[in-house]
Amino acid sequence: MKLKVFLTALLMTLSVSSFAQFFPAKALVTVLPGQVAAQVVNPYYQPIICNGQVFGQTAYGPVFNAFFLEQFLPAGGYRFAVVNALPGNPFVGGWANIHCRFAGY
């Protein structure tokens, strides 16, 4: 009996707390020779808060990055994050890791 109560309480806790957890956002990343830009869009009907990091790999090897924290995106809103390269060392690749969560009530 105690096991059933424990499992029920655990299941309810995990199902309710899943709404407060972060989820990966789809980022549109554009790589140009002098700049890597990442855009995240809020497709939901309620606001979200996002954290992310943008990376750019240069031709000579170093990886540059930029980050943003706790960016509020209203419904239909968007945010950009940009990394710039040094002259004479263009970007050859880029990617972004962006995680969002729904803004609580």
mmCIF file of N, CA and C in Angstrom:
data_model
loop_
_atom_site.group_PDB
_atom_site.id
_atom_site.type_symbol
_atom_site.label_atom_id
_atom_site.label_comp_id
_atom_site.label_asym_id
_atom_site.label_seq_id
_atom_site.Cartn_x
_atom_site.Cartn_y
_atom_site.Cartn_z
ATOM 1 N N MET A 1 0.826 -1.194 0.000
ATOM 2 C CA MET A 1 0.000 0.000 0.000
ATOM 3 C C MET A 1 0.873 1.261 0.000
ATOM 4 N N LYS A 2 1.941 1.241 0.810
ATOM 5 C CA LYS A 2 2.825 2.402 0.861
ATOM 6 C C LYS A 2 3.523 2.619 -0.480
ATOM 7 N N LEU A 3 3.849 1.520 -1.151
ATOM 8 C CA LEU A 3 4.502 1.629 -2.446
ATOM 9 C C LEU A 3 3.581 2.282 -3.468
ATOM 10 N N LYS A 4 2.300 1.930 -3.455
ATOM 11 C CA LYS A 4 1.340 2.524 -4.386
ATOM 12 C C LYS A 4 1.192 4.021 -4.138
ATOM 13 N N VAL A 5 1.133 4.409 -2.886
ATOM 14 C CA VAL A 5 1.015 5.829 -2.550
ATOM 15 C C VAL A 5 2.279 6.574 -2.978
ATOM 16 N N PHE A 6 3.436 5.977 -2.735
ATOM 17 C CA PHE A 6 4.696 6.598 -3.133
ATOM 18 C C PHE A 6 4.784 6.753 -4.645
ATOM 19 N N LEU A 7 4.443 5.708 -5.390
ATOM 20 C CA LEU A 7 4.509 5.770 -6.854
ATOM 21 C C LEU A 7 3.510 6.785 -7.415
ATOM 22 N N THR A 8 2.327 6.852 -6.829
ATOM 23 C CA THR A 8 1.331 7.830 -7.277
ATOM 24 C C THR A 8 1.821 9.248 -7.013
ATOM 25 N N ALA A 9 2.376 9.496 -5.842
ATOM 26 C CA ALA A 9 2.897 10.815 -5.517
ATOM 27 C C ALA A 9 4.073 11.175 -6.425
ATOM 28 N N LEU A 10 4.946 10.225 -6.698
ATOM 29 C CA LEU A 10 6.078 10.459 -7.581
ATOM 30 C C LEU A 10 5.616 10.773 -9.000
ATOM 31 N N LEU A 11 4.659 10.023 -9.505
ATOM 32 C CA LEU A 11 4.134 10.249 -10.846
ATOM 33 C C LEU A 11 3.486 11.625 -10.966
ATOM 34 N N MET A 12 2.729 12.015 -9.965
ATOM 35 C CA MET A 12 2.077 13.324 -10.002
ATOM 36 C C MET A 12 3.106 14.454 -9.919
ATOM 37 N N THR A 13 4.121 14.276 -9.112
ATOM 38 C CA THR A 13 5.166 15.296 -8.998
ATOM 39 C C THR A 13 5.918 15.451 -10.306
ATOM 40 N N LEU A 14 6.278 14.354 -10.928
ATOM 41 C CA LEU A 14 7.018 14.425 -12.182
ATOM 42 C C LEU A 14 6.167 14.985 -13.311
ATOM 43 N N SER A 15 4.892 14.676 -13.343
ATOM 44 C CA SER A 15 4.046 15.173 -14.421
ATOM 45 C C SER A 15 3.782 16.667 -14.273
ATOM 46 N N VAL A 16 3.660 17.164 -13.056
ATOM 47 C CA VAL A 16 3.425 18.591 -12.844
ATOM 48 C C VAL A 16 4.707 19.388 -13.045
ATOM 49 N N SER A 17 5.833 18.883 -12.589
ATOM 50 C CA SER A 17 7.082 19.621 -12.709
ATOM 51 C C SER A 17 7.616 19.626 -14.133
ATOM 52 N N SER A 18 7.093 18.785 -15.007
ATOM 53 C CA SER A 18 7.579 18.772 -16.381
ATOM 54 C C SER A 18 7.233 20.056 -17.116
ATOM 55 N N PHE A 19 6.208 20.786 -16.672
ATOM 56 C CA PHE A 19 5.868 22.040 -17.324
ATOM 57 C C PHE A 19 6.868 23.142 -16.987
ATOM 58 N N ALA A 20 7.605 23.002 -15.918
ATOM 59 C CA ALA A 20 8.559 24.014 -15.508
ATOM 60 C C ALA A 20 9.953 23.745 -16.048
ATOM 61 N N GLN A 21 10.142 22.665 -16.765
ATOM 62 C CA GLN A 21 11.462 22.306 -17.236
ATOM 63 C C GLN A 21 11.761 22.950 -18.581
ATOM 64 N N PHE A 22 13.041 22.999 -18.926
ATOM 65 C CA PHE A 22 13.473 23.569 -20.188
ATOM 66 C C PHE A 22 13.254 22.588 -21.323
ATOM 67 N N PHE A 23 13.034 23.115 -22.529
ATOM 68 C CA PHE A 23 12.931 22.300 -23.730
ATOM 69 C C PHE A 23 13.821 22.932 -24.798
ATOM 70 N N PRO A 24 14.401 22.121 -25.683
ATOM 71 C CA PRO A 24 15.260 22.681 -26.728
ATOM 72 C C PRO A 24 14.429 23.450 -27.752
ATOM 73 N N ALA A 25 14.919 24.593 -28.156
ATOM 74 C CA ALA A 25 14.242 25.408 -29.157
ATOM 75 C C ALA A 25 14.923 25.230 -30.508
ATOM 76 N N LYS A 26 14.138 25.351 -31.553
ATOM 77 C CA LYS A 26 14.693 25.269 -32.894
ATOM 78 C C LYS A 26 15.288 26.621 -33.249
ATOM 79 N N ALA A 27 16.573 26.639 -33.529
ATOM 80 C CA ALA A 27 17.271 27.880 -33.852
ATOM 81 C C ALA A 27 17.619 27.897 -35.339
ATOM 82 N N LEU A 28 17.412 29.041 -35.969
ATOM 83 C CA LEU A 28 17.817 29.245 -37.350
ATOM 84 C C LEU A 28 19.198 29.884 -37.320
ATOM 85 N N VAL A 29 20.206 29.155 -37.789
ATOM 86 C CA VAL A 29 21.594 29.632 -37.739
ATOM 87 C C VAL A 29 22.050 29.986 -39.152
ATOM 88 N N THR A 30 22.589 31.192 -39.300
ATOM 89 C CA THR A 30 23.118 31.669 -40.572
ATOM 90 C C THR A 30 24.612 31.901 -40.410
ATOM 91 N N VAL A 31 25.404 31.271 -41.290
ATOM 92 C CA VAL A 31 26.857 31.396 -41.231
ATOM 93 C C VAL A 31 27.323 32.216 -42.427
ATOM 94 N N LEU A 32 27.924 33.364 -42.146
ATOM 95 C CA LEU A 32 28.544 34.214 -43.149
ATOM 96 C C LEU A 32 30.043 34.261 -42.858
ATOM 97 N N PRO A 33 30.874 34.704 -43.794
ATOM 98 C CA PRO A 33 32.315 34.732 -43.528
ATOM 99 C C PRO A 33 32.710 35.554 -42.301
ATOM 100 N N GLY A 34 32.005 36.626 -42.015
ATOM 101 C CA GLY A 34 32.375 37.469 -40.894
ATOM 102 C C GLY A 34 31.460 37.377 -39.701
ATOM 103 N N GLN A 35 30.410 36.553 -39.782
ATOM 104 C CA GLN A 35 29.423 36.549 -38.708
ATOM 105 C C GLN A 35 28.622 35.250 -38.694
ATOM 106 N N VAL A 36 28.305 34.789 -37.471
ATOM 107 C CA VAL A 36 27.360 33.688 -37.280
ATOM 108 C C VAL A 36 26.200 34.259 -36.478
ATOM 109 N N ALA A 37 24.998 34.145 -37.017
ATOM 110 C CA ALA A 37 23.807 34.685 -36.362
ATOM 111 C C ALA A 37 22.819 33.554 -36.108
ATOM 112 N N ALA A 38 22.254 33.530 -34.910
ATOM 113 C CA ALA A 38 21.240 32.539 -34.555
ATOM 114 C C ALA A 38 19.969 33.282 -34.181
ATOM 115 N N GLN A 39 18.839 32.775 -34.657
ATOM 116 C CA GLN A 39 17.538 33.377 -34.364
ATOM 117 C C GLN A 39 16.653 32.312 -33.739
ATOM 118 N N VAL A 40 15.960 32.684 -32.660
ATOM 119 C CA VAL A 40 14.983 31.801 -32.032
ATOM 120 C C VAL A 40 13.649 32.531 -32.055
ATOM 121 N N VAL A 41 12.577 31.800 -32.417
ATOM 122 C CA VAL A 41 11.240 32.365 -32.555
ATOM 123 C C VAL A 41 10.310 31.648 -31.591
ATOM 124 N N ASN A 42 9.373 32.387 -31.006
ATOM 125 C CA ASN A 42 8.366 31.801 -30.126
ATOM 126 C C ASN A 42 7.114 31.490 -30.940
ATOM 127 N N PRO A 43 6.865 30.208 -31.279
ATOM 128 C CA PRO A 43 5.678 29.866 -32.056
ATOM 129 C C PRO A 43 4.442 29.600 -31.193
ATOM 130 N N TYR A 44 4.567 29.728 -29.896
ATOM 131 C CA TYR A 44 3.475 29.390 -28.982
ATOM 132 C C TYR A 44 2.616 30.618 -28.684
ATOM 133 N N TYR A 45 1.456 30.386 -28.109
ATOM 134 C CA TYR A 45 0.535 31.465 -27.766
ATOM 135 C C TYR A 45 0.764 32.009 -26.364
ATOM 136 N N GLN A 46 1.824 31.599 -25.722
ATOM 137 C CA GLN A 46 2.166 32.141 -24.416
ATOM 138 C C GLN A 46 3.654 32.464 -24.395
ATOM 139 N N PRO A 47 4.076 33.379 -23.531
ATOM 140 C CA PRO A 47 5.481 33.799 -23.529
ATOM 141 C C PRO A 47 6.417 32.702 -23.044
ATOM 142 N N ILE A 48 7.655 32.764 -23.545
ATOM 143 C CA ILE A 48 8.695 31.833 -23.121
ATOM 144 C C ILE A 48 9.923 32.638 -22.717
ATOM 145 N N ILE A 49 10.797 31.986 -21.969
ATOM 146 C CA ILE A 49 12.070 32.572 -21.552
ATOM 147 C C ILE A 49 13.170 31.639 -22.034
ATOM 148 N N CYS A 50 14.160 32.200 -22.731
ATOM 149 C CA CYS A 50 15.189 31.373 -23.361
ATOM 150 C C CYS A 50 16.591 31.736 -22.880
ATOM 151 N N ASN A 51 17.436 30.719 -22.852
ATOM 152 C CA ASN A 51 18.878 30.837 -22.617
ATOM 153 C C ASN A 51 19.562 30.147 -23.788
ATOM 154 N N GLY A 52 20.681 30.702 -24.233
ATOM 155 C CA GLY A 52 21.331 30.057 -25.366
ATOM 156 C C GLY A 52 22.770 30.471 -25.544
ATOM 157 N N GLN A 53 23.418 29.732 -26.429
ATOM 158 C CA GLN A 53 24.812 29.965 -26.751
ATOM 159 C C GLN A 53 24.993 29.732 -28.244
ATOM 160 N N VAL A 54 25.742 30.619 -28.894
ATOM 161 C CA VAL A 54 26.011 30.533 -30.328
ATOM 162 C C VAL A 54 27.506 30.346 -30.516
ATOM 163 N N PHE A 55 27.871 29.434 -31.397
ATOM 164 C CA PHE A 55 29.281 29.107 -31.643
ATOM 165 C C PHE A 55 29.617 29.340 -33.112
ATOM 166 N N GLY A 56 30.853 29.755 -33.371
ATOM 167 C CA GLY A 56 31.353 29.901 -34.734
ATOM 168 C C GLY A 56 32.760 29.350 -34.849
ATOM 169 N N GLN A 57 32.970 28.429 -35.785
ATOM 170 C CA GLN A 57 34.282 27.808 -36.026
ATOM 171 C C GLN A 57 34.984 28.571 -37.148
ATOM 172 N N THR A 58 36.188 29.062 -36.882
ATOM 173 C CA THR A 58 36.928 29.831 -37.888
ATOM 174 C C THR A 58 37.798 28.919 -38.747
ATOM 175 N N ALA A 59 38.311 29.490 -39.830
ATOM 176 C CA ALA A 59 39.121 28.723 -40.774
ATOM 177 C C ALA A 59 40.422 28.234 -40.153
ATOM 178 N N TYR A 60 40.977 28.991 -39.186
ATOM 179 C CA TYR A 60 42.240 28.595 -38.563
ATOM 180 C C TYR A 60 42.046 27.784 -37.289
ATOM 181 N N GLY A 61 40.798 27.450 -36.948
ATOM 182 C CA GLY A 61 40.563 26.544 -35.848
ATOM 183 C C GLY A 61 39.860 27.055 -34.618
ATOM 184 N N PRO A 62 40.103 28.280 -34.156
ATOM 185 C CA PRO A 62 39.441 28.710 -32.918
ATOM 186 C C PRO A 62 37.920 28.769 -33.045
ATOM 187 N N VAL A 63 37.261 28.519 -31.936
ATOM 188 C CA VAL A 63 35.803 28.599 -31.867
ATOM 189 C C VAL A 63 35.443 29.787 -30.989
ATOM 190 N N PHE A 64 34.662 30.712 -31.549
ATOM 191 C CA PHE A 64 34.179 31.866 -30.798
ATOM 192 C C PHE A 64 32.740 31.607 -30.389
ATOM 193 N N ASN A 65 32.323 32.213 -29.270
ATOM 194 C CA ASN A 65 30.945 32.013 -28.846
ATOM 195 C C ASN A 65 30.388 33.275 -28.208
ATOM 196 N N ALA A 66 29.070 33.319 -28.153
ATOM 197 C CA ALA A 66 28.335 34.382 -27.471
ATOM 198 C C ALA A 66 27.151 33.713 -26.798
ATOM 199 N N PHE A 67 26.637 34.344 -25.727
ATOM 200 C CA PHE A 67 25.520 33.736 -25.028
ATOM 201 C C PHE A 67 24.513 34.804 -24.639
ATOM 202 N N PHE A 68 23.303 34.342 -24.342
ATOM 203 C CA PHE A 68 22.279 35.221 -23.793
ATOM 204 C C PHE A 68 21.536 34.455 -22.715
ATOM 205 N N LEU A 69 21.097 35.185 -21.695
ATOM 206 C CA LEU A 69 20.440 34.574 -20.540
ATOM 207 C C LEU A 69 19.086 35.223 -20.293
ATOM 208 N N GLU A 70 18.110 34.398 -19.944
ATOM 209 C CA GLU A 70 16.792 34.859 -19.500
ATOM 210 C C GLU A 70 16.184 35.905 -20.430
ATOM 211 N N GLN A 71 16.162 35.593 -21.711
ATOM 212 C CA GLN A 71 15.547 36.487 -22.685
ATOM 213 C C GLN A 71 14.054 36.187 -22.796
ATOM 214 N N PHE A 72 13.227 37.186 -22.537
ATOM 215 C CA PHE A 72 11.778 37.048 -22.574
ATOM 216 C C PHE A 72 11.302 37.186 -24.017
ATOM 217 N N LEU A 73 10.548 36.201 -24.486
ATOM 218 C CA LEU A 73 9.985 36.237 -25.835
ATOM 219 C C LEU A 73 8.469 36.176 -25.731
ATOM 220 N N PRO A 74 7.765 37.241 -26.094
ATOM 221 C CA PRO A 74 6.304 37.175 -26.093
ATOM 222 C C PRO A 74 5.827 36.283 -27.238
ATOM 223 N N ALA A 75 4.552 36.020 -27.294
ATOM 224 C CA ALA A 75 3.988 35.182 -28.357
ATOM 225 C C ALA A 75 4.326 35.786 -29.716
ATOM 226 N N GLY A 76 4.951 35.010 -30.585
ATOM 227 C CA GLY A 76 5.347 35.483 -31.906
ATOM 228 C C GLY A 76 6.630 36.287 -31.915
ATOM 229 N N GLY A 77 7.270 36.476 -30.776
ATOM 230 C CA GLY A 77 8.492 37.271 -30.700
ATOM 231 C C GLY A 77 9.719 36.482 -31.123
ATOM 232 N N TYR A 78 10.827 37.188 -31.303
ATOM 233 C CA TYR A 78 12.073 36.534 -31.691
ATOM 234 C C TYR A 78 13.256 37.282 -31.093
ATOM 235 N N ARG A 79 14.395 36.601 -31.024
ATOM 236 C CA ARG A 79 15.646 37.169 -30.539
ATOM 237 C C ARG A 79 16.789 36.684 -31.424
ATOM 238 N N PHE A 80 17.819 37.519 -31.533
ATOM 239 C CA PHE A 80 19.026 37.189 -32.276
ATOM 240 C C PHE A 80 20.211 37.118 -31.324
ATOM 241 N N ALA A 81 21.171 36.290 -31.664
ATOM 242 C CA ALA A 81 22.476 36.262 -31.011
ATOM 243 C C ALA A 81 23.515 36.192 -32.128
ATOM 244 N N VAL A 82 24.578 36.976 -31.998
ATOM 245 C CA VAL A 82 25.546 37.134 -33.082
ATOM 246 C C VAL A 82 26.958 36.938 -32.552
ATOM 247 N N VAL A 83 27.793 36.267 -33.352
ATOM 248 C CA VAL A 83 29.225 36.137 -33.095
ATOM 249 C C VAL A 83 29.945 36.707 -34.310
ATOM 250 N N ASN A 84 30.919 37.580 -34.073
ATOM 251 C CA ASN A 84 31.682 38.199 -35.164
ATOM 252 C C ASN A 84 33.090 37.619 -35.216
ATOM 253 N N ALA A 85 33.613 37.499 -36.438
ATOM 254 C CA ALA A 85 34.957 36.967 -36.649
ATOM 255 C C ALA A 85 35.970 38.099 -36.747
ATOM 256 N N LEU A 86 37.219 37.750 -36.548
ATOM 257 C CA LEU A 86 38.310 38.691 -36.732
ATOM 258 C C LEU A 86 38.610 38.824 -38.224
ATOM 259 N N PRO A 87 39.106 39.983 -38.670
ATOM 260 C CA PRO A 87 39.449 40.138 -40.091
ATOM 261 C C PRO A 87 40.533 39.140 -40.509
ATOM 262 N N GLY A 88 40.345 38.523 -41.660
ATOM 263 C CA GLY A 88 41.315 37.558 -42.182
ATOM 264 C C GLY A 88 41.154 36.146 -41.641
ATOM 265 N N ASN A 89 40.174 35.902 -40.797
ATOM 266 C CA ASN A 89 39.933 34.574 -40.226
ATOM 267 C C ASN A 89 38.431 34.290 -40.296
ATOM 268 N N PRO A 90 37.912 33.936 -41.487
ATOM 269 C CA PRO A 90 36.471 33.809 -41.670
ATOM 270 C C PRO A 90 35.900 32.565 -40.980
ATOM 271 N N PHE A 91 34.606 32.624 -40.743
ATOM 272 C CA PHE A 91 33.898 31.466 -40.191
ATOM 273 C C PHE A 91 33.668 30.431 -41.288
ATOM 274 N N VAL A 92 33.804 29.155 -40.913
ATOM 275 C CA VAL A 92 33.520 28.058 -41.830
ATOM 276 C C VAL A 92 32.345 27.211 -41.342
ATOM 277 N N GLY A 93 31.916 27.425 -40.118
ATOM 278 C CA GLY A 93 30.777 26.679 -39.574
ATOM 279 C C GLY A 93 30.257 27.353 -38.323
ATOM 280 N N GLY A 94 29.037 27.024 -37.985
ATOM 281 C CA GLY A 94 28.442 27.588 -36.788
ATOM 282 C C GLY A 94 27.254 26.785 -36.325
ATOM 283 N N TRP A 95 26.938 26.884 -35.034
ATOM 284 C CA TRP A 95 25.799 26.176 -34.466
ATOM 285 C C TRP A 95 25.334 26.906 -33.219
ATOM 286 N N ALA A 96 24.188 26.507 -32.708
ATOM 287 C CA ALA A 96 23.622 27.155 -31.524
ATOM 288 C C ALA A 96 22.952 26.113 -30.642
ATOM 289 N N ASN A 97 23.026 26.327 -29.333
ATOM 290 C CA ASN A 97 22.315 25.529 -28.334
ATOM 291 C C ASN A 97 21.396 26.481 -27.579
ATOM 292 N N ILE A 98 20.092 26.342 -27.791
ATOM 293 C CA ILE A 98 19.127 27.244 -27.153
ATOM 294 C C ILE A 98 18.070 26.416 -26.461
ATOM 295 N N HIS A 99 17.831 26.739 -25.192
ATOM 296 C CA HIS A 99 16.827 26.047 -24.385
ATOM 297 C C HIS A 99 15.854 27.083 -23.843
ATOM 298 N N CYS A 100 14.573 26.751 -23.865
ATOM 299 C CA CYS A 100 13.534 27.682 -23.412
ATOM 300 C C CYS A 100 12.623 27.006 -22.398
ATOM 301 N N ARG A 101 11.863 27.829 -21.701
ATOM 302 C CA ARG A 101 10.830 27.347 -20.794
ATOM 303 C C ARG A 101 9.675 28.325 -20.859
ATOM 304 N N PHE A 102 8.501 27.837 -20.535
ATOM 305 C CA PHE A 102 7.339 28.712 -20.529
ATOM 306 C C PHE A 102 7.409 29.632 -19.324
ATOM 307 N N ALA A 103 7.065 30.892 -19.543
ATOM 308 C CA ALA A 103 7.038 31.857 -18.445
ATOM 309 C C ALA A 103 5.890 31.487 -17.516
ATOM 310 N N GLY A 104 6.194 31.359 -16.233
ATOM 311 C CA GLY A 104 5.188 30.926 -15.265
ATOM 312 C C GLY A 104 4.154 31.985 -14.987
ATOM 313 N N TYR A 105 3.047 31.527 -14.508
ATOM 314 C CA TYR A 105 1.970 32.455 -14.160
ATOM 315 C C TYR A 105 2.114 32.884 -12.730
#
